[in-house]
Each structure stands twice: as C-alpha cells, then as structure tokens.
Amino acid sequence: LRTLLLPIWKVSFFNNPVLLLSVAIGILIQLFVIQLTSLQFIINTAPLLIGEWMYIIGGVALVLVLVEILKAIMRYFKLDVR
C-alpha cells in the first residue's frame, strides 16, 4: 500500500528501489526454502504443487482486489484517512 486513495495502476512501483529489492529478496528466500530439496531438509518443508501455487496466487489477487474496492469506496465517500 503506497497510498490509501489512489488506485494501484496510478502509483509508480519504481520510486523506492530499496523496498523493491527487499521484497524480491524475501520472495526468493521463500521460494528457495519451499522448492529446494537441500533447504527443505533443513527447514522441514515440502515442495508446493502447481495447484497449491494457484491458491496462493488467487489469494494474493483477492486481497489486491479487495484493497482496491476499499480505496474506491473511500474515494467515493471522500473519507479522510489521516
């Protein structure tokens, strides 16, 4: 959430490269722990199947849609979020 009022398609993602890098590194670490056999043994995880990844992607998409709906409602009613 960069802004509580503007839609996601009107906000630049590339204004904070440190944040982008840290998010990318976090995602890579999670993928390595889940998918690499050597790390699965150490952390005691199992690889996810494609169907399970679809649930994850669907959940993320649902959250994004719900946040955008909330932003639209806030814009419509001109709610102050400070």
Short mmCIF file of N, CA and C in Angstrom, two decimals:
data_model
loop_
_atom_site.label_atom_id
_atom_site.label_comp_id
_atom_site.label_asym_id
_atom_site.label_seq_id
_atom_site.Cartn_x
_atom_site.Cartn_y
_atom_site.Cartn_z
N LEU A 1 0.83 -1.18 0.00
CA LEU A 1 0.00 0.00 0.00
C LEU A 1 0.88 1.24 0.00
N ARG A 2 0.98 1.88 -1.13
CA ARG A 2 1.73 3.14 -1.18
C ARG A 2 0.82 4.30 -0.85
N THR A 3 -0.43 4.17 -1.19
CA THR A 3 -1.38 5.23 -0.91
C THR A 3 -2.72 4.59 -0.56
N LEU A 4 -3.46 5.25 0.28
CA LEU A 4 -4.76 4.71 0.68
C LEU A 4 -5.90 5.21 -0.20
N LEU A 5 -5.60 6.07 -1.16
CA LEU A 5 -6.67 6.59 -2.01
C LEU A 5 -6.47 6.30 -3.49
N LEU A 6 -5.26 6.43 -4.01
CA LEU A 6 -5.04 6.23 -5.44
C LEU A 6 -5.08 4.75 -5.80
N PRO A 7 -5.63 4.43 -6.97
CA PRO A 7 -5.62 3.04 -7.42
C PRO A 7 -4.19 2.57 -7.70
N ILE A 8 -3.99 1.28 -7.65
CA ILE A 8 -2.65 0.71 -7.81
C ILE A 8 -2.06 1.04 -9.19
N TRP A 9 -2.89 1.19 -10.21
CA TRP A 9 -2.38 1.46 -11.56
C TRP A 9 -1.97 2.92 -11.76
N LYS A 10 -2.22 3.78 -10.77
CA LYS A 10 -1.81 5.18 -10.86
C LYS A 10 -0.61 5.50 -9.98
N VAL A 11 -0.04 4.50 -9.33
CA VAL A 11 1.09 4.72 -8.42
C VAL A 11 2.31 4.04 -9.01
N SER A 12 3.44 4.74 -9.04
CA SER A 12 4.67 4.18 -9.58
C SER A 12 5.27 3.17 -8.60
N PHE A 13 5.60 2.00 -9.12
CA PHE A 13 6.21 0.96 -8.29
C PHE A 13 7.70 1.19 -8.10
N PHE A 14 8.31 1.99 -8.96
CA PHE A 14 9.76 2.07 -9.02
C PHE A 14 10.35 3.27 -8.29
N ASN A 15 9.56 3.95 -7.47
CA ASN A 15 10.07 5.11 -6.72
C ASN A 15 10.92 4.71 -5.53
N ASN A 16 10.81 3.47 -5.07
CA ASN A 16 11.55 3.03 -3.90
C ASN A 16 12.31 1.74 -4.23
N PRO A 17 13.50 1.86 -4.84
CA PRO A 17 14.23 0.66 -5.26
C PRO A 17 14.67 -0.22 -4.08
N VAL A 18 14.93 0.36 -2.92
CA VAL A 18 15.33 -0.45 -1.76
C VAL A 18 14.18 -1.35 -1.34
N LEU A 19 12.96 -0.83 -1.34
CA LEU A 19 11.79 -1.64 -0.99
C LEU A 19 11.60 -2.75 -2.02
N LEU A 20 11.72 -2.43 -3.30
CA LEU A 20 11.58 -3.44 -4.34
C LEU A 20 12.61 -4.55 -4.19
N LEU A 21 13.85 -4.18 -3.92
CA LEU A 21 14.90 -5.16 -3.74
C LEU A 21 14.64 -6.05 -2.53
N SER A 22 14.21 -5.45 -1.42
CA SER A 22 13.96 -6.24 -0.22
C SER A 22 12.78 -7.19 -0.41
N VAL A 23 11.74 -6.75 -1.11
CA VAL A 23 10.60 -7.64 -1.38
C VAL A 23 11.04 -8.79 -2.30
N ALA A 24 11.82 -8.47 -3.33
CA ALA A 24 12.30 -9.51 -4.25
C ALA A 24 13.17 -10.53 -3.51
N ILE A 25 14.06 -10.06 -2.65
CA ILE A 25 14.91 -10.98 -1.88
C ILE A 25 14.07 -11.85 -0.95
N GLY A 26 13.06 -11.26 -0.30
CA GLY A 26 12.18 -12.03 0.57
C GLY A 26 11.43 -13.12 -0.18
N ILE A 27 10.93 -12.79 -1.36
CA ILE A 27 10.22 -13.78 -2.18
C ILE A 27 11.16 -14.89 -2.61
N LEU A 28 12.38 -14.53 -3.04
CA LEU A 28 13.36 -15.55 -3.45
C LEU A 28 13.72 -16.48 -2.30
N ILE A 29 13.92 -15.93 -1.13
CA ILE A 29 14.24 -16.78 0.02
C ILE A 29 13.10 -17.75 0.31
N GLN A 30 11.86 -17.26 0.26
CA GLN A 30 10.71 -18.14 0.49
C GLN A 30 10.65 -19.24 -0.57
N LEU A 31 10.87 -18.87 -1.83
CA LEU A 31 10.85 -19.87 -2.90
C LEU A 31 11.95 -20.91 -2.71
N PHE A 32 13.15 -20.46 -2.35
CA PHE A 32 14.25 -21.40 -2.13
C PHE A 32 13.93 -22.37 -1.00
N VAL A 33 13.42 -21.87 0.11
CA VAL A 33 13.12 -22.72 1.26
C VAL A 33 12.03 -23.74 0.91
N ILE A 34 11.08 -23.33 0.11
CA ILE A 34 9.96 -24.22 -0.23
C ILE A 34 10.34 -25.20 -1.32
N GLN A 35 11.11 -24.78 -2.32
CA GLN A 35 11.32 -25.60 -3.51
C GLN A 35 12.65 -26.34 -3.56
N LEU A 36 13.69 -25.87 -2.90
CA LEU A 36 14.99 -26.55 -2.98
C LEU A 36 15.08 -27.70 -1.99
N THR A 37 15.45 -28.85 -2.49
CA THR A 37 15.48 -30.06 -1.66
C THR A 37 16.42 -29.92 -0.47
N SER A 38 17.59 -29.34 -0.67
CA SER A 38 18.55 -29.22 0.44
C SER A 38 18.00 -28.33 1.56
N LEU A 39 17.32 -27.25 1.21
CA LEU A 39 16.74 -26.38 2.24
C LEU A 39 15.46 -26.97 2.83
N GLN A 40 14.74 -27.78 2.06
CA GLN A 40 13.55 -28.45 2.58
C GLN A 40 13.93 -29.35 3.75
N PHE A 41 15.07 -30.01 3.62
CA PHE A 41 15.52 -30.91 4.69
C PHE A 41 15.87 -30.12 5.94
N ILE A 42 16.55 -28.98 5.79
CA ILE A 42 16.98 -28.19 6.93
C ILE A 42 15.78 -27.54 7.63
N ILE A 43 14.87 -26.95 6.86
CA ILE A 43 13.75 -26.20 7.41
C ILE A 43 12.53 -27.09 7.65
N ASN A 44 12.57 -28.32 7.12
CA ASN A 44 11.47 -29.28 7.24
C ASN A 44 10.22 -28.80 6.52
N THR A 45 10.38 -28.48 5.23
CA THR A 45 9.25 -28.09 4.39
C THR A 45 9.09 -29.09 3.25
N ALA A 46 8.03 -28.95 2.50
CA ALA A 46 7.77 -29.79 1.34
C ALA A 46 7.49 -28.89 0.15
N PRO A 47 7.82 -29.35 -1.06
CA PRO A 47 7.56 -28.51 -2.24
C PRO A 47 6.05 -28.36 -2.47
N LEU A 48 5.68 -27.21 -2.99
CA LEU A 48 4.27 -26.98 -3.31
C LEU A 48 3.98 -27.42 -4.73
N LEU A 49 2.81 -27.97 -4.92
CA LEU A 49 2.37 -28.37 -6.25
C LEU A 49 1.78 -27.16 -6.97
N ILE A 50 1.59 -27.29 -8.27
CA ILE A 50 1.09 -26.16 -9.07
C ILE A 50 -0.29 -25.71 -8.59
N GLY A 51 -1.13 -26.64 -8.18
CA GLY A 51 -2.45 -26.28 -7.67
C GLY A 51 -2.37 -25.45 -6.40
N GLU A 52 -1.41 -25.78 -5.55
CA GLU A 52 -1.22 -25.01 -4.32
C GLU A 52 -0.70 -23.60 -4.63
N TRP A 53 0.17 -23.49 -5.63
CA TRP A 53 0.63 -22.17 -6.05
C TRP A 53 -0.52 -21.35 -6.60
N MET A 54 -1.46 -22.00 -7.28
CA MET A 54 -2.63 -21.29 -7.80
C MET A 54 -3.50 -20.74 -6.67
N TYR A 55 -3.62 -21.49 -5.58
CA TYR A 55 -4.34 -20.98 -4.40
C TYR A 55 -3.65 -19.74 -3.84
N ILE A 56 -2.33 -19.79 -3.76
CA ILE A 56 -1.57 -18.65 -3.24
C ILE A 56 -1.76 -17.43 -4.13
N ILE A 57 -1.61 -17.62 -5.44
CA ILE A 57 -1.76 -16.51 -6.39
C ILE A 57 -3.18 -15.97 -6.35
N GLY A 58 -4.16 -16.86 -6.26
CA GLY A 58 -5.55 -16.42 -6.16
C GLY A 58 -5.81 -15.63 -4.89
N GLY A 59 -5.22 -16.06 -3.77
CA GLY A 59 -5.38 -15.33 -2.52
C GLY A 59 -4.77 -13.94 -2.58
N VAL A 60 -3.60 -13.84 -3.18
CA VAL A 60 -2.96 -12.53 -3.34
C VAL A 60 -3.81 -11.63 -4.23
N ALA A 61 -4.31 -12.19 -5.33
CA ALA A 61 -5.15 -11.40 -6.24
C ALA A 61 -6.42 -10.94 -5.53
N LEU A 62 -7.02 -11.80 -4.73
CA LEU A 62 -8.23 -11.44 -3.99
C LEU A 62 -7.96 -10.28 -3.03
N VAL A 63 -6.85 -10.33 -2.32
CA VAL A 63 -6.50 -9.25 -1.40
C VAL A 63 -6.32 -7.94 -2.16
N LEU A 64 -5.62 -7.98 -3.31
CA LEU A 64 -5.43 -6.77 -4.10
C LEU A 64 -6.76 -6.19 -4.56
N VAL A 65 -7.66 -7.05 -5.03
CA VAL A 65 -8.98 -6.58 -5.48
C VAL A 65 -9.76 -5.96 -4.32
N LEU A 66 -9.74 -6.61 -3.17
CA LEU A 66 -10.47 -6.08 -2.01
C LEU A 66 -9.90 -4.73 -1.56
N VAL A 67 -8.59 -4.59 -1.58
CA VAL A 67 -7.98 -3.31 -1.20
C VAL A 67 -8.38 -2.22 -2.19
N GLU A 68 -8.40 -2.54 -3.48
CA GLU A 68 -8.78 -1.55 -4.50
C GLU A 68 -10.26 -1.17 -4.36
N ILE A 69 -11.11 -2.11 -4.00
CA ILE A 69 -12.52 -1.81 -3.76
C ILE A 69 -12.66 -0.88 -2.56
N LEU A 70 -11.92 -1.17 -1.50
CA LEU A 70 -11.94 -0.30 -0.32
C LEU A 70 -11.46 1.11 -0.66
N LYS A 71 -10.40 1.23 -1.46
CA LYS A 71 -9.92 2.54 -1.88
C LYS A 71 -10.98 3.28 -2.68
N ALA A 72 -11.67 2.57 -3.58
CA ALA A 72 -12.72 3.21 -4.38
C ALA A 72 -13.85 3.71 -3.49
N ILE A 73 -14.22 2.94 -2.49
CA ILE A 73 -15.27 3.37 -1.55
C ILE A 73 -14.81 4.61 -0.79
N MET A 74 -13.55 4.60 -0.37
CA MET A 74 -13.03 5.75 0.37
C MET A 74 -13.00 7.00 -0.51
N ARG A 75 -12.64 6.83 -1.79
CA ARG A 75 -12.65 7.97 -2.70
C ARG A 75 -14.07 8.46 -2.94
N TYR A 76 -15.01 7.53 -3.11
CA TYR A 76 -16.40 7.89 -3.40
C TYR A 76 -17.00 8.71 -2.26
N PHE A 77 -16.76 8.27 -1.04
CA PHE A 77 -17.32 8.97 0.12
C PHE A 77 -16.39 10.07 0.64
N LYS A 78 -15.28 10.28 -0.06
CA LYS A 78 -14.31 11.33 0.31
C LYS A 78 -13.89 11.22 1.77
N LEU A 79 -13.55 10.01 2.17
CA LEU A 79 -13.13 9.78 3.55
C LEU A 79 -11.69 10.21 3.74
N ASP A 80 -11.40 10.90 4.83
CA ASP A 80 -10.05 11.31 5.16
C ASP A 80 -9.38 10.18 5.93
N VAL A 81 -8.20 9.77 5.51
CA VAL A 81 -7.54 8.61 6.11
C VAL A 81 -6.35 9.00 6.97
N ARG A 82 -6.25 10.23 7.36
CA ARG A 82 -5.10 10.65 8.19
C ARG A 82 -5.27 10.28 9.61
#
